[in-house]
Amino acid sequence: MTTSALAAPATGAGTELRAAGGRAPKGENRAGWLFATPFLVLYVLFLIGPVLIGIVISLFNTTTVTSGLGSWVGFSNYADVLSSGDFWASMWHSVLFTLLTTPLLVLLPLLFAVLASRMIRHQWFFRLAFFAPYVVPSSAVCLIFAFMYTPQTGLVTNVFGWLGLTAPNFLGSTSGAWFAVVLLTLWWTFGFNFILYTAAIQDISEEVYEAASIDGAGPWQQIRSITVPLLRPTMSLVLILQVLASLKVFDQIYILLAGGPNYSTRPVIEYIYDTGFTSYRGGYAAAATMVYFVILVAVSAGWILVRNRRAAAAARGETSR
Amino acid sequence: MTATAVPATGTDRRGARRSGGSVEAGKAFNRLAATCLTLFALIWLVPFLWALVTSLRPDDEIAQHPMRPWSNNWNIDAYRSAWESSPLGWWYVNSFIISTLTVVFTVIVCSMAAFALVHLGFRGKVAVFGLILAGLMLPTEALVLPQFMEFRALHLLGTYWAMVLPAVALPVAVFVFHAFIKGIPIALIEAARLDGASWWRIYSVVVMPLCRPAMSAVAILTFITSWNAFLWPLLVLTHVKTQTIPVGLSGLIGGAAIQYAETMASCVLGILPLLAVFLLLQRQIAQGVANTGIK
């Protein structure tokens, strides 16, 4: 993928100017590095740097209060992390959050984007209503929802009453807390996926629909046999973006619930935060960071592999036809 | 509102044309869809309106009739006390400076790198490209702890730089610029080259002015992300007056639970700047998010 994407720009400008032999002239080589240097310096210092520092610290019993590494402990931090019930519990909470939010946030925005694209007027209104929450800071979202989740007097609590249901204790019980945080997340981030789908739908050619409607295809048929199949790549993209975003959940659970009640919703990042910045066990928290880091990278790498294999299979299918 | 009315026209014909076929069924379907959509869109607006209404009612009235959406005594006292009881002004200033610096540096640094990748043949380009591509997979939010250690060692904790520097090298931004710069006709660059223009001149005078859509996409994404960042500023900006809006607001939770109006007023004030920008630039923001998200 890297090479194919690169082939085009490499032959880009100055093919004429370039000396035969394909090598870049000296001036161009220097200019290239000069242009890329600011990015590369910041990239290496602040993106690669933390990874390396994390690996190093995870091998020492560093504390977060004092500077300095502490003493070498080898892989014992990793052994501790991997055998810690609290770490795996927090990992499970992040996974559970992902399992609860991903289906909702992949499918509902798709449904609404498809419906909204059929609307003749007022599309701006739907975009406004669904996307506006995305620009609201997490803490403001949490303050508003905490107010609406108040027992007895809160709006959501009362809506449950109107529907003849008993509202759970939103911030005091584990199941209520999950419901609260999932509903909040749905409201807050729905618009992002909605926009991705909307943009993809607008890229679908008009003519396909015209042909279909001449053939007498009704709206439902058009959606089922044109829109949804053509949106499959976008769905796959939204899916992976959503899984990664959900696995990295922190803000909502930390602000709204502080990981509670009794740590029963604490996600991994908050576990790292607690061990690293509240208990000051820097080395241990760095080991937890690296385990978590590897899991996240494995998820994205897995997705890329699957996608490339599918693309290759599709290409083979086309040539054999 | 004028700005928001424009985008609808582009899609008018599209929607109308799509409802061909079996006309009657199509119409019924569309009406049902419109009803569902409108209902949900209205529900989506409820938290905003609820916060706004609450912030304008007196506290004793909220306590007595919590579910009443109107007031006999509308007032803005809560806003006055919210503004006085927390350094909201400072939070605005900090958020604004940090987000603006981040946007400016990100746009310049990432577009330069993309320009080099598209138009300049330099040794090691394939490796650089691969490195940036790999950067797309880096979950930086997960690395706050080692990042914190690094900034402590650099003595940058508590400064604007601690907020800006880690956000600037954004692989997604490079790819947005890369895709866009690749679409600029090579003839333009070659002509400038033959006129003896330096690469810097070509970048700043020829390429960048043509990159405005990519610039606005990257700027919008960076601004929203930077403005709403929570965990990193929570760790780095420890003094109340140096905090940003999201971190400052989070300190209000669980604080004075009885002062509903004041808390909601702070929320409304915290939401307002970015929401105002959003209402003005709705179309561009949606487009920008779509562009950067899809890459």
Coordinates of C-alpha atoms in Angstrom, one line a residue, chain B residues 70-246:
Chain B
W70 CA -41.1 27.8 31.7
S71 CA -40.6 30.3 34.4
N72 CA -42.6 33.1 36.1
N73 CA -39.4 34.8 36.8
W74 CA -36.8 34.6 33.9
N75 CA -33.5 36.1 34.9
I76 CA -29.8 35.9 34.2
D77 CA -28.6 36.0 37.7
A78 CA -27.1 32.6 37.3
Y79 CA -24.9 33.8 34.5
R80 CA -23.6 36.7 36.7
S81 CA -22.7 34.4 39.6
A82 CA -21.3 31.7 37.3
W83 CA -19.0 34.3 35.8
E84 CA -18.0 35.6 39.2
S85 CA -17.5 32.3 41.0
S86 CA -15.2 30.7 38.5
P87 CA -12.4 32.2 36.3
L88 CA -14.4 31.5 33.1
G89 CA -12.7 34.5 31.4
W90 CA -9.3 32.9 31.9
W91 CA -10.5 29.6 30.7
Y92 CA -11.8 31.2 27.5
V93 CA -8.4 32.9 26.9
N94 CA -6.4 29.8 27.6
S95 CA -8.6 27.6 25.4
F96 CA -8.5 30.2 22.6
I97 CA -4.7 30.7 22.7
I98 CA -4.0 27.0 22.9
S99 CA -6.4 26.0 20.1
T100 CA -5.2 28.9 17.8
L101 CA -1.5 28.1 18.2
T102 CA -2.2 24.4 17.6
V103 CA -4.2 25.1 14.4
V104 CA -1.5 27.5 13.0
F105 CA 1.4 25.2 13.7
T106 CA -0.5 22.1 12.5
V107 CA -1.5 23.6 9.2
I108 CA 2.0 24.9 8.5
V109 CA 4.0 21.9 9.6
C110 CA 1.8 19.3 8.1
S111 CA 1.3 21.0 4.8
M112 CA 5.0 21.5 4.4
A113 CA 5.6 17.8 5.0
A114 CA 2.9 16.9 2.5
F115 CA 4.4 19.3 0.0
A116 CA 7.7 17.6 0.3
L117 CA 6.2 14.2 -0.1
V118 CA 4.3 15.1 -3.2
H119 CA 6.7 17.4 -5.1
L120 CA 10.2 16.9 -3.8
G121 CA 12.3 13.8 -4.5
F122 CA 14.5 13.3 -1.4
R123 CA 16.3 10.3 -0.2
G124 CA 14.5 8.3 2.3
K125 CA 11.1 9.5 1.2
V126 CA 9.6 6.1 1.1
A127 CA 10.7 5.5 4.7
V128 CA 9.3 8.9 5.8
F129 CA 6.0 8.2 4.1
G130 CA 5.8 4.8 5.8
L131 CA 6.6 6.3 9.1
I132 CA 3.8 8.9 8.8
L133 CA 1.4 6.2 7.6
A134 CA 2.2 4.0 10.6
G135 CA 1.5 7.1 12.7
L136 CA -2.1 6.8 11.8
M137 CA -2.3 3.8 14.0
L138 CA -0.6 5.4 17.0
P139 CA -3.2 5.7 19.8
T140 CA -1.6 8.8 21.3
E141 CA -4.4 9.3 23.9
A142 CA -3.2 6.0 25.5
L143 CA 0.3 7.3 26.0
V144 CA -0.5 10.2 28.4
L145 CA 1.6 8.7 31.2
P146 CA 5.0 8.5 29.4
Q147 CA 4.1 11.8 27.6
F148 CA 3.7 13.4 31.0
M149 CA 7.1 12.1 32.2
E150 CA 8.6 13.5 29.0
F151 CA 7.2 16.9 29.5
R152 CA 8.2 17.0 33.2
A153 CA 11.7 16.2 32.2
L154 CA 11.6 19.0 29.7
H155 CA 10.2 21.4 32.4
L156 CA 7.2 22.3 30.2
L157 CA 4.4 21.2 32.5
G158 CA 1.8 23.9 33.0
T159 CA 2.8 25.8 29.9
Y160 CA 0.9 26.4 26.6
W161 CA 3.7 24.6 24.9
A162 CA 2.9 21.4 26.7
M163 CA -0.6 21.6 25.1
V164 CA 0.5 22.7 21.6
L165 CA 3.6 20.6 20.8
P166 CA 2.2 17.1 21.1
A167 CA -0.7 18.0 18.9
V168 CA 1.1 19.5 15.9
A169 CA 2.6 16.4 14.2
L170 CA -0.8 15.0 13.0
P171 CA -0.5 12.2 10.5
V172 CA -4.1 12.5 9.4
A173 CA -3.4 16.2 8.5
V174 CA -0.5 15.2 6.3
F175 CA -2.6 12.8 4.4
V176 CA -5.4 15.3 3.9
F177 CA -2.9 17.8 2.5
H178 CA -1.1 15.0 0.5
A179 CA -4.3 14.0 -1.2
F180 CA -5.2 17.6 -2.0
I181 CA -1.7 18.8 -3.2
K182 CA -1.6 15.7 -5.5
G183 CA -4.6 17.1 -7.3
I184 CA -3.0 20.4 -8.2
P185 CA -1.9 20.4 -11.8
I186 CA 1.8 19.7 -12.1
A187 CA 2.1 22.2 -15.0
L188 CA 1.6 25.0 -12.5
I189 CA 4.5 23.9 -10.4
E190 CA 6.7 23.3 -13.4
A191 CA 5.9 26.7 -14.8
A192 CA 6.9 28.3 -11.5
R193 CA 10.0 26.2 -11.4
L194 CA 11.1 27.3 -14.9
D195 CA 10.5 30.9 -13.9
G196 CA 13.2 30.3 -11.3
A197 CA 11.0 30.3 -8.2
S198 CA 12.5 28.6 -5.2
W199 CA 10.7 25.6 -3.6
W200 CA 9.7 27.8 -0.7
R201 CA 8.1 30.3 -3.0
I202 CA 6.3 27.5 -4.9
Y203 CA 4.9 26.2 -1.6
S204 CA 3.9 29.5 -0.1
V205 CA 2.7 31.4 -3.2
V206 CA 1.5 28.7 -5.6
V207 CA 0.5 25.6 -3.6
M208 CA -0.9 26.9 -0.3
P209 CA -3.4 29.4 -1.8
L210 CA -4.9 26.5 -3.8
C211 CA -5.1 24.4 -0.7
R212 CA -7.7 26.3 1.1
P213 CA -10.3 23.5 1.3
A214 CA -7.7 21.2 2.8
M215 CA -6.5 24.0 5.1
S216 CA -10.0 24.6 6.4
A217 CA -10.6 20.9 6.9
V218 CA -7.5 20.4 8.9
A219 CA -7.9 23.7 10.8
I220 CA -11.5 22.8 11.8
L221 CA -10.6 19.3 13.0
T222 CA -7.6 20.5 14.9
F223 CA -9.5 23.4 16.5
I224 CA -12.4 21.2 17.7
T225 CA -10.0 18.5 19.0
S226 CA -7.8 20.9 20.7
W227 CA -10.6 23.0 22.2
N228 CA -12.3 19.9 23.6
A229 CA -9.2 18.0 24.8
F230 CA -9.7 16.8 28.3
L231 CA -7.3 14.2 29.7
W232 CA -4.0 15.8 28.7
P233 CA -4.9 19.4 29.9
L234 CA -6.3 17.8 33.1
L235 CA -2.8 16.4 33.8
V236 CA -0.7 19.3 32.5
L237 CA -2.6 22.4 33.5
T238 CA -2.9 22.2 37.2
H239 CA -3.6 25.8 38.3
V240 CA -7.2 26.9 38.1
K241 CA -6.3 30.0 36.1
T242 CA -4.2 28.1 33.5
Q243 CA -7.0 25.6 32.7
T244 CA -9.0 25.3 29.6
I245 CA -12.8 25.3 29.4
P246 CA -13.4 21.5 29.5

